[in-house]
Amino acid sequence: MNDKKGTLSDTNWGASTRAVWGGEPETGPDGVTVTPVFHGVTFGFANLEDWRAVALGERPGHVYSRNTNPSVAVFEDKVRVLEGAAAATSFATGMAAVSNTLFTLLSPGDRVVSIKDSYGGTNKLFMEFLPRFGIEVELCDTTDHEAIESAVAKGCRVLYLESPTNPTLKVVDISRLAAAAHAVGATVVVDNTFATPINQNPLALGADLVLHSATKFLGGHSDAMGGVVCGSTELVKRLYHFREINGASLDSMSAFLLTRGIKTLELRVERQNANAMKISRFLAEHPAVASVHYPGLESHPGHAIAARQMRGFGGVLAFSLNGGYEAMRTVVDALRLAHRAASLGSVGTLVGPPAVTSHVELSETERAAAGIPESLVRYSTGIENADDLIADLAQALDGLAAD
Ligand SMILES: *Cc1c(COP(=O)(O)O)cnc(C)c1O
């Protein structure tokens, strides 16, 4: 884990300055200006006294890469300063970050409250795994703040939130719900993957821990997987300890790629925010489009909360079409400037319908009950030029009219 507060991690800096300089050693080996991939598994010492001091944490240094590694430490510290946290620790994937967090904080007999619209893998932990360990899970309607508050008021160890959510971009009021959770002594965890630290800082809104799938916007190039959690030194120490023992550590090559990606995070996210806004406005006016889900639209039910707690509305939107699954298939297959693929947050636009990606295991009726029409498309805009993406969507939607 990483809780250093050195001169190269000044939280008064702007986001890009933090992203570029945060966590970087003042001088790298041989003066190199890019922190290398430290492939070494183990680190040697001149004598046993030095080794003992590092092993006990009395002196900075690294012992074994399952625990800490210099390439990984730079990645952790960049995210730490971007989230304005005291400490951060990293994981092999986003799901490793989610599951390590929940299994560190929860014990048999505990209760956790969350929302129905959590990420698919997280929802599986709530429905399938945590109950096996005697943990009571209550999942509330995502935008019913009164229901979440009364579930929390019954007592819980953890309140676990996401905002905006996947795939319909619902928005929850983080400070309101964090206050309710703190009144019963619960720990508040927020998955900030969709928003990124450029658009939203849950710790500043009252959360105790913020986590990311770094695989998405933080890395930003769909070429490395990782996860990260930031918060107080005390909480992050507990997470780090569980992770060093269960072994879901981030490897140094992925850390290097994620670190390189983060340096351009603000530039990418600003472009993606702008693209998603323009595309949402275009789609909202199109006669073939039934609905557009984007918190930046004034018509979005969570717009007022989003405008309060976010600085930008993010790069992901979703839309549904008049004409059901077949209309959606026609449009998605006709797109040229989009990978038909899972995931989100990359420099290249990614599209996928929940009916064949995140919600493929549900029946059509179950998807409808979850508010996911068969014609829904999740559209994660890349950094391409908005006019080209809109022209591409226009030609794909025109194909529909011609049918
Ligand atoms: C992708 C994602 C995860 C899981 O991350 P992986 O890196 O794929 O394990 C968790 N939460 C959200 C919101 C995600 O989008």
Coordinates of C-alpha atoms and ligand atoms in Angstrom, one line a residue:
M1 CA 0.0 0.0 0.0
N2 CA 1.0 3.6 -0.4
D3 CA 0.4 6.4 2.0
K4 CA 3.4 8.6 1.3
K5 CA 2.8 12.3 1.2
G6 CA 6.0 13.4 -0.6
T7 CA 6.6 16.6 -2.4
L8 CA 5.8 15.0 -5.8
S9 CA 2.2 14.3 -4.7
D10 CA 0.8 17.7 -4.0
T11 CA -3.0 17.6 -3.8
N12 CA -3.2 21.4 -4.5
W13 CA -2.1 20.8 -8.0
G14 CA -4.5 20.5 -10.9
A15 CA -5.6 17.1 -12.0
S16 CA -3.2 16.7 -14.9
T17 CA -0.2 17.9 -12.9
R18 CA -1.1 15.3 -10.3
A19 CA -1.6 12.6 -12.9
V20 CA 1.8 13.3 -14.5
W21 CA 3.9 13.9 -11.4
G22 CA 2.1 12.2 -8.7
G23 CA 3.9 9.3 -7.1
E24 CA 7.0 9.6 -9.3
P25 CA 10.3 9.3 -7.6
E26 CA 12.3 12.6 -7.7
T27 CA 15.0 10.7 -9.5
G28 CA 14.6 7.4 -11.1
P29 CA 17.3 4.8 -11.5
D30 CA 20.2 6.3 -13.6
G31 CA 18.1 9.5 -13.9
V32 CA 15.5 7.8 -16.1
T33 CA 12.4 10.0 -16.5
V34 CA 9.8 7.2 -16.8
T35 CA 9.4 4.8 -13.9
P36 CA 10.5 1.4 -15.4
V37 CA 8.7 -1.9 -15.2
F38 CA 10.3 -3.5 -12.2
H39 CA 9.9 -7.1 -13.2
G40 CA 11.9 -8.4 -10.2
V41 CA 9.9 -10.5 -7.8
T42 CA 12.2 -10.1 -4.8
F43 CA 14.4 -7.2 -3.5
G44 CA 17.8 -7.8 -1.8
F45 CA 19.5 -6.0 1.1
A46 CA 23.1 -5.2 2.1
N47 CA 22.5 -6.6 5.5
L48 CA 19.9 -8.2 7.7
E49 CA 19.4 -5.0 9.7
D50 CA 18.2 -3.1 6.6
W51 CA 16.0 -6.0 5.5
R52 CA 14.4 -6.2 9.0
A53 CA 13.7 -2.4 9.0
V54 CA 12.0 -2.5 5.6
A55 CA 10.1 -5.7 6.5
L56 CA 8.7 -4.0 9.6
G57 CA 7.8 -0.8 7.7
E58 CA 10.3 1.3 9.7
R59 CA 12.0 2.3 6.5
P60 CA 10.7 2.6 2.9
G61 CA 11.5 -0.1 0.5
H62 CA 10.2 -3.3 -1.0
V63 CA 10.7 -7.0 0.0
Y64 CA 8.5 -9.1 -2.3
S65 CA 6.3 -8.1 -5.3
R66 CA 3.1 -9.8 -4.0
N67 CA 3.2 -7.2 -1.2
T68 CA 4.7 -4.1 -2.9
N69 CA 6.7 -3.2 -6.0
P70 CA 8.1 0.2 -7.2
S71 CA 6.1 0.2 -10.5
V72 CA 2.9 -0.6 -8.7
A73 CA 3.6 2.0 -6.0
V74 CA 3.7 4.8 -8.5
F75 CA 0.4 3.7 -10.0
E76 CA -1.2 3.6 -6.5
D77 CA 0.1 7.0 -5.6
K78 CA -1.2 8.7 -8.8
V79 CA -4.7 7.5 -8.0
R80 CA -4.3 8.4 -4.4
V81 CA -3.5 12.1 -5.2
L82 CA -6.2 12.2 -7.9
E83 CA -8.8 11.1 -5.3
G84 CA -7.4 13.3 -2.5
A85 CA -6.9 10.3 -0.2
A86 CA -4.5 9.5 2.6
A87 CA -3.7 6.0 1.2
A88 CA -4.2 3.7 -1.7
T89 CA -3.7 0.0 -2.5
S90 CA -4.0 -1.9 -5.8
F91 CA -5.4 -5.2 -7.1
A92 CA -5.1 -7.4 -10.2
T93 CA -8.5 -6.4 -11.5
G94 CA -11.5 -4.2 -10.6
M95 CA -13.4 -7.2 -9.3
A96 CA -10.4 -8.1 -7.1
A97 CA -10.7 -4.6 -5.6
V98 CA -14.5 -5.0 -5.1
S99 CA -14.3 -8.5 -3.5
N100 CA -11.2 -7.7 -1.4
T101 CA -13.0 -4.6 0.0
L102 CA -16.2 -6.5 0.8
F103 CA -14.5 -9.5 2.3
T104 CA -12.1 -7.3 4.4
L105 CA -14.9 -5.2 5.8
L106 CA -17.6 -7.9 6.3
S107 CA -17.8 -10.8 8.8
P108 CA -20.5 -13.5 9.4
G109 CA -23.6 -11.9 10.9
D110 CA -22.9 -8.5 9.3
R111 CA -25.4 -6.7 7.1
V112 CA -24.5 -4.8 3.9
V113 CA -26.8 -2.4 2.0
S114 CA -26.4 -1.7 -1.7
I115 CA -28.3 -0.9 -4.9
K116 CA -29.9 -3.1 -7.4
D117 CA -28.0 -1.5 -10.3
S118 CA -24.5 -2.4 -9.1
Y119 CA -21.9 -3.7 -11.7
G120 CA -22.7 -7.3 -12.8
G121 CA -19.8 -9.0 -11.0
T122 CA -20.5 -7.0 -7.8
N123 CA -24.1 -8.0 -8.0
K124 CA -23.0 -11.7 -8.2
L125 CA -20.9 -11.2 -5.0
F126 CA -24.0 -9.8 -3.2
M127 CA -26.4 -12.5 -4.5
E128 CA -24.2 -15.6 -4.7
F129 CA -21.1 -15.4 -2.5
L130 CA -21.6 -13.1 0.5
P131 CA -24.8 -14.9 1.7
R132 CA -22.7 -18.2 1.8
F133 CA -20.6 -16.6 4.5
G134 CA -23.6 -15.6 6.6
I135 CA -23.6 -12.0 5.5
E136 CA -27.1 -10.4 5.0
V137 CA -27.4 -8.4 1.8
E138 CA -30.2 -5.9 1.1
L139 CA -30.3 -4.4 -2.4
C140 CA -32.5 -1.4 -2.7
D141 CA -34.1 0.3 -5.7
T142 CA -31.2 2.5 -6.9
T143 CA -32.9 5.8 -7.1
D144 CA -35.2 5.4 -4.1
H145 CA -33.2 7.3 -1.6
E146 CA -35.8 6.9 1.2
A147 CA -35.7 3.1 0.8
I148 CA -31.9 3.1 1.0
E149 CA -32.0 5.3 4.1
S150 CA -34.5 3.1 5.9
A151 CA -32.5 -0.1 4.9
V152 CA -29.4 1.6 6.4
A153 CA -31.3 2.8 9.5
K154 CA -32.0 -0.9 10.4
G155 CA -28.2 -1.1 10.9
C156 CA -25.4 -2.2 8.6
R157 CA -21.7 -2.6 8.5
V158 CA -21.2 -1.4 4.9
L159 CA -23.1 0.8 2.5
Y160 CA -21.9 0.1 -1.0
L161 CA -22.7 2.5 -3.8
E162 CA -22.1 3.3 -7.5
S163 CA -22.8 6.5 -9.4
P164 CA -23.5 6.8 -12.2
T165 CA -24.5 3.1 -12.6
N166 CA -24.2 0.6 -15.4
P167 CA -25.9 0.5 -17.9
T168 CA -28.7 3.1 -17.4
L169 CA -26.6 5.8 -15.8
K170 CA -28.7 6.2 -12.7
V171 CA -27.4 8.7 -10.1
V172 CA -27.3 8.4 -6.4
D173 CA -26.8 11.2 -3.9
I174 CA -23.5 10.2 -2.3
S175 CA -23.4 12.8 0.5
R176 CA -27.0 12.3 1.6
L177 CA -26.6 8.5 1.8
A178 CA -23.1 8.7 3.4
A179 CA -24.6 10.8 6.2
A180 CA -27.3 8.2 6.7
A181 CA -24.7 5.4 6.8
H182 CA -22.4 7.3 9.2
A183 CA -25.4 7.8 11.6
V184 CA -25.4 4.0 12.2
G185 CA -21.6 3.6 12.1
A186 CA -21.4 2.0 8.7
T187 CA -18.4 2.3 6.3
V188 CA -19.3 3.9 2.9
V189 CA -17.7 2.4 -0.2
V190 CA -18.2 4.0 -3.7
D191 CA -17.3 2.5 -7.0
N192 CA -16.2 5.5 -9.0
T193 CA -15.3 3.7 -12.2
F194 CA -17.9 5.4 -14.4
A195 CA -17.2 8.9 -13.1
T196 CA -13.4 8.9 -12.8
P197 CA -11.6 11.1 -10.3
I198 CA -11.7 13.9 -12.9
N199 CA -15.5 14.1 -12.7
Q200 CA -16.2 13.1 -9.1
N201 CA -14.4 12.6 -5.8
P202 CA -16.5 10.4 -3.5
L203 CA -14.2 10.9 -0.5
A204 CA -14.9 14.7 -0.6
L205 CA -18.6 13.8 -0.7
G206 CA -18.4 11.8 2.5
A207 CA -17.4 8.3 1.4
D208 CA -14.9 6.3 3.4
L209 CA -13.4 4.3 0.5
V210 CA -13.4 4.9 -3.2
L211 CA -12.6 2.1 -5.7
H212 CA -12.0 1.8 -9.4
S213 CA -11.7 -0.8 -12.1
A214 CA -8.5 0.8 -13.5
T215 CA -9.1 -1.4 -16.6
K216 CA -11.6 1.3 -17.8
F217 CA -10.9 5.0 -17.8
L218 CA -7.8 5.1 -15.6
G219 CA -5.8 3.0 -17.9
G220 CA -7.9 4.2 -20.8
H221 CA -6.4 2.0 -23.6
S222 CA -8.0 -1.4 -23.1
D223 CA -4.6 -3.0 -22.8
A224 CA -4.2 -3.6 -19.0
M225 CA -6.4 -4.8 -16.1
G226 CA -6.2 -3.5 -12.6
G227 CA -8.1 -2.2 -9.6
V228 CA -7.4 0.3 -6.9
V229 CA -9.0 1.4 -3.6
C230 CA -8.3 4.7 -1.8
G231 CA -9.2 6.0 1.7
S232 CA -7.9 6.5 5.2
T233 CA -4.6 4.9 6.2
E234 CA -6.3 2.7 8.7
L235 CA -8.9 1.3 6.3
V236 CA -6.5 0.9 3.4
K237 CA -4.0 -0.9 5.7
R238 CA -6.7 -3.5 6.4
L239 CA -7.4 -4.0 2.7
Y240 CA -3.7 -4.2 1.9
H241 CA -3.2 -6.8 4.5
F242 CA -6.0 -9.0 3.2
R243 CA -4.7 -8.6 -0.4
E244 CA -1.1 -9.4 0.4
I245 CA -2.3 -12.7 1.9
N246 CA -4.9 -13.7 -0.7
G247 CA -2.5 -12.6 -3.4
A248 CA -4.7 -10.6 -5.9
S249 CA -1.8 -8.3 -6.5
L250 CA -1.4 -6.0 -9.5
D251 CA 1.6 -7.0 -11.7
S252 CA 4.3 -4.5 -12.6
M253 CA 3.7 -4.6 -16.3
S254 CA 0.1 -3.7 -15.9
A255 CA 1.0 -1.0 -13.4
F256 CA 3.4 0.5 -15.9
L257 CA 0.7 0.6 -18.6
L258 CA -2.0 2.0 -16.2
T259 CA 0.5 4.6 -15.0
R260 CA 1.2 5.7 -18.6
G261 CA -2.5 5.8 -19.3
I262 CA -3.3 8.0 -16.2
K263 CA -1.0 10.7 -17.3
T264 CA -3.5 11.7 -20.0
L265 CA -6.6 11.0 -17.9
E266 CA -7.8 14.5 -17.6
L267 CA -7.3 15.2 -21.4
R268 CA -9.2 12.0 -22.3
V269 CA -12.0 12.5 -19.9
E270 CA -12.6 16.1 -20.8
R271 CA -13.0 15.0 -24.5
Q272 CA -15.1 12.0 -23.5
N273 CA -17.4 14.2 -21.4
A274 CA -17.8 16.6 -24.3
N275 CA -18.4 13.8 -26.9
A276 CA -21.0 12.1 -24.7
M277 CA -22.9 15.3 -24.2
K278 CA -23.0 16.1 -27.9
I279 CA -23.9 12.6 -28.9
S280 CA -26.7 12.4 -26.2
R281 CA -28.2 15.7 -27.6
F282 CA -28.0 14.3 -31.1
L283 CA -29.7 11.0 -30.1
A284 CA -32.4 12.7 -28.0
E285 CA -33.6 14.5 -31.2
H286 CA -33.5 11.5 -33.4
P287 CA -36.9 10.0 -34.3
A288 CA -35.7 6.3 -34.2
V289 CA -34.4 6.7 -30.6
A290 CA -36.9 5.9 -27.8
S291 CA -34.8 7.1 -24.9
V292 CA -31.4 8.4 -24.0
H293 CA -29.8 7.9 -20.6
Y294 CA -27.1 10.5 -19.8
P295 CA -26.9 12.4 -16.6
G296 CA -25.8 15.5 -18.5
L297 CA -29.2 15.8 -20.1
E298 CA -31.6 18.1 -18.2
S299 CA -34.3 15.6 -18.8
H300 CA -32.4 12.8 -16.9
P301 CA -34.0 12.2 -13.5
G302 CA -30.6 12.3 -11.7
H303 CA -29.4 15.5 -13.5
A304 CA -29.8 17.8 -10.5
I305 CA -27.8 15.5 -8.1
A306 CA -25.2 14.8 -10.8
A307 CA -24.8 18.6 -11.4
R308 CA -24.2 19.0 -7.7
Q309 CA -21.7 16.1 -7.1
M310 CA -19.9 15.8 -10.5
R311 CA -17.7 18.2 -12.4
G312 CA -18.5 16.5 -15.7
F313 CA -21.0 13.9 -16.6
G314 CA -18.7 11.1 -17.9
G315 CA -18.1 9.4 -21.2
V316 CA -20.7 6.6 -21.0
L317 CA -24.3 6.9 -22.2
A318 CA -27.1 4.5 -23.1
F319 CA -30.0 4.7 -25.6
S320 CA -32.9 2.5 -26.6
L321 CA -34.5 2.3 -30.0
N322 CA -38.1 2.1 -31.3
G323 CA -38.3 -1.3 -32.8
G324 CA -36.8 -3.6 -30.2
Y325 CA -33.9 -6.1 -30.4
E326 CA -33.9 -6.2 -34.2
A327 CA -33.6 -2.4 -34.6
M328 CA -30.8 -2.4 -32.1
R329 CA -29.0 -5.2 -33.9
T330 CA -29.3 -3.3 -37.2
V331 CA -27.9 -0.1 -35.7
V332 CA -25.1 -1.7 -33.7
D333 CA -23.9 -3.9 -36.6
A334 CA -23.9 -0.9 -38.9
L335 CA -21.5 1.2 -36.7
R336 CA -18.0 1.6 -38.1
L337 CA -16.4 3.8 -35.5
A338 CA -17.1 1.5 -32.6
H339 CA -15.8 -1.8 -31.3
R340 CA -18.7 -4.2 -30.6
A341 CA -17.0 -5.3 -27.4
A342 CA -17.4 -5.5 -23.6
S343 CA -15.8 -2.9 -21.4
L344 CA -15.7 0.9 -21.4
G345 CA -13.6 4.0 -20.9
S346 CA -11.1 3.4 -23.7
V347 CA -9.7 5.9 -26.3
G348 CA -11.7 4.0 -28.9
T349 CA -15.5 4.0 -28.8
L350 CA -17.0 0.7 -27.4
V351 CA -20.6 -0.3 -27.8
G352 CA -22.5 -3.3 -26.4
P353 CA -26.1 -4.1 -25.7
P354 CA -26.7 -5.3 -22.1
A355 CA -28.9 -8.0 -23.6
V356 CA -25.7 -9.7 -24.9
T357 CA -23.1 -8.4 -22.4
S358 CA -23.7 -7.5 -18.8
H359 CA -27.2 -8.9 -18.6
V360 CA -26.9 -11.8 -21.0
E361 CA -27.7 -14.4 -18.3
L362 CA -31.1 -12.9 -17.5
S363 CA -34.3 -13.7 -19.4
E364 CA -36.0 -11.0 -21.5
T365 CA -38.7 -10.7 -18.7
E366 CA -36.0 -10.4 -16.0
R367 CA -34.2 -7.7 -18.1
A368 CA -37.5 -5.8 -18.5
A369 CA -38.0 -6.0 -14.7
A370 CA -34.5 -4.5 -14.3
G371 CA -35.4 -1.6 -16.6
I372 CA -33.2 -2.9 -19.4
P373 CA -35.2 -3.0 -22.7
E374 CA -34.0 -5.4 -25.5
S375 CA -33.1 -2.4 -27.7
L376 CA -30.8 -0.7 -25.1
V377 CA -27.3 0.1 -26.3
R378 CA -24.4 1.2 -24.0
Y379 CA -22.2 3.6 -25.8
S380 CA -18.8 4.4 -24.2
T381 CA -17.4 7.2 -26.3
G382 CA -13.7 7.3 -27.1
I383 CA -11.6 10.4 -27.8
E384 CA -12.5 10.4 -31.5
N385 CA -13.9 13.7 -33.0
A386 CA -17.6 14.1 -32.0
D387 CA -18.6 15.0 -35.5
D388 CA -17.3 11.7 -36.9
L389 CA -19.0 9.7 -34.2
I390 CA -22.3 11.5 -34.8
A391 CA -22.0 11.0 -38.5
D392 CA -21.4 7.3 -37.9
L393 CA -24.4 7.0 -35.6
A394 CA -26.5 9.0 -38.2
Q395 CA -25.7 6.6 -41.0
A396 CA -26.4 3.6 -38.8
L397 CA -29.8 5.0 -37.7
D398 CA -30.6 5.9 -41.3
G399 CA -30.2 2.3 -42.2
L400 CA -33.1 1.6 -39.9
A401 CA -35.4 4.0 -41.8
A402 CA -34.4 2.3 -45.1
D403 CA -35.4 -1.2 -43.8
Ligands
LIG1 C1 -15.6 -3.2 -15.1 C2 -16.1 -2.8 -13.8 C3 -15.8 -3.5 -12.7 C4 -14.9 -4.7 -12.7 O1 -13.6 -4.4 -13.2 P1 -12.6 -5.5 -13.9 O2 -11.4 -4.7 -14.0 O3 -13.3 -5.9 -15.1 O4 -12.5 -6.6 -12.9 C5 -16.3 -3.0 -11.4 N1 -17.1 -1.9 -11.4 C6 -17.5 -1.3 -12.5 C7 -18.4 -0.1 -12.4 C8 -17.0 -1.7 -13.8 O5 -17.4 -1.0 -14.9

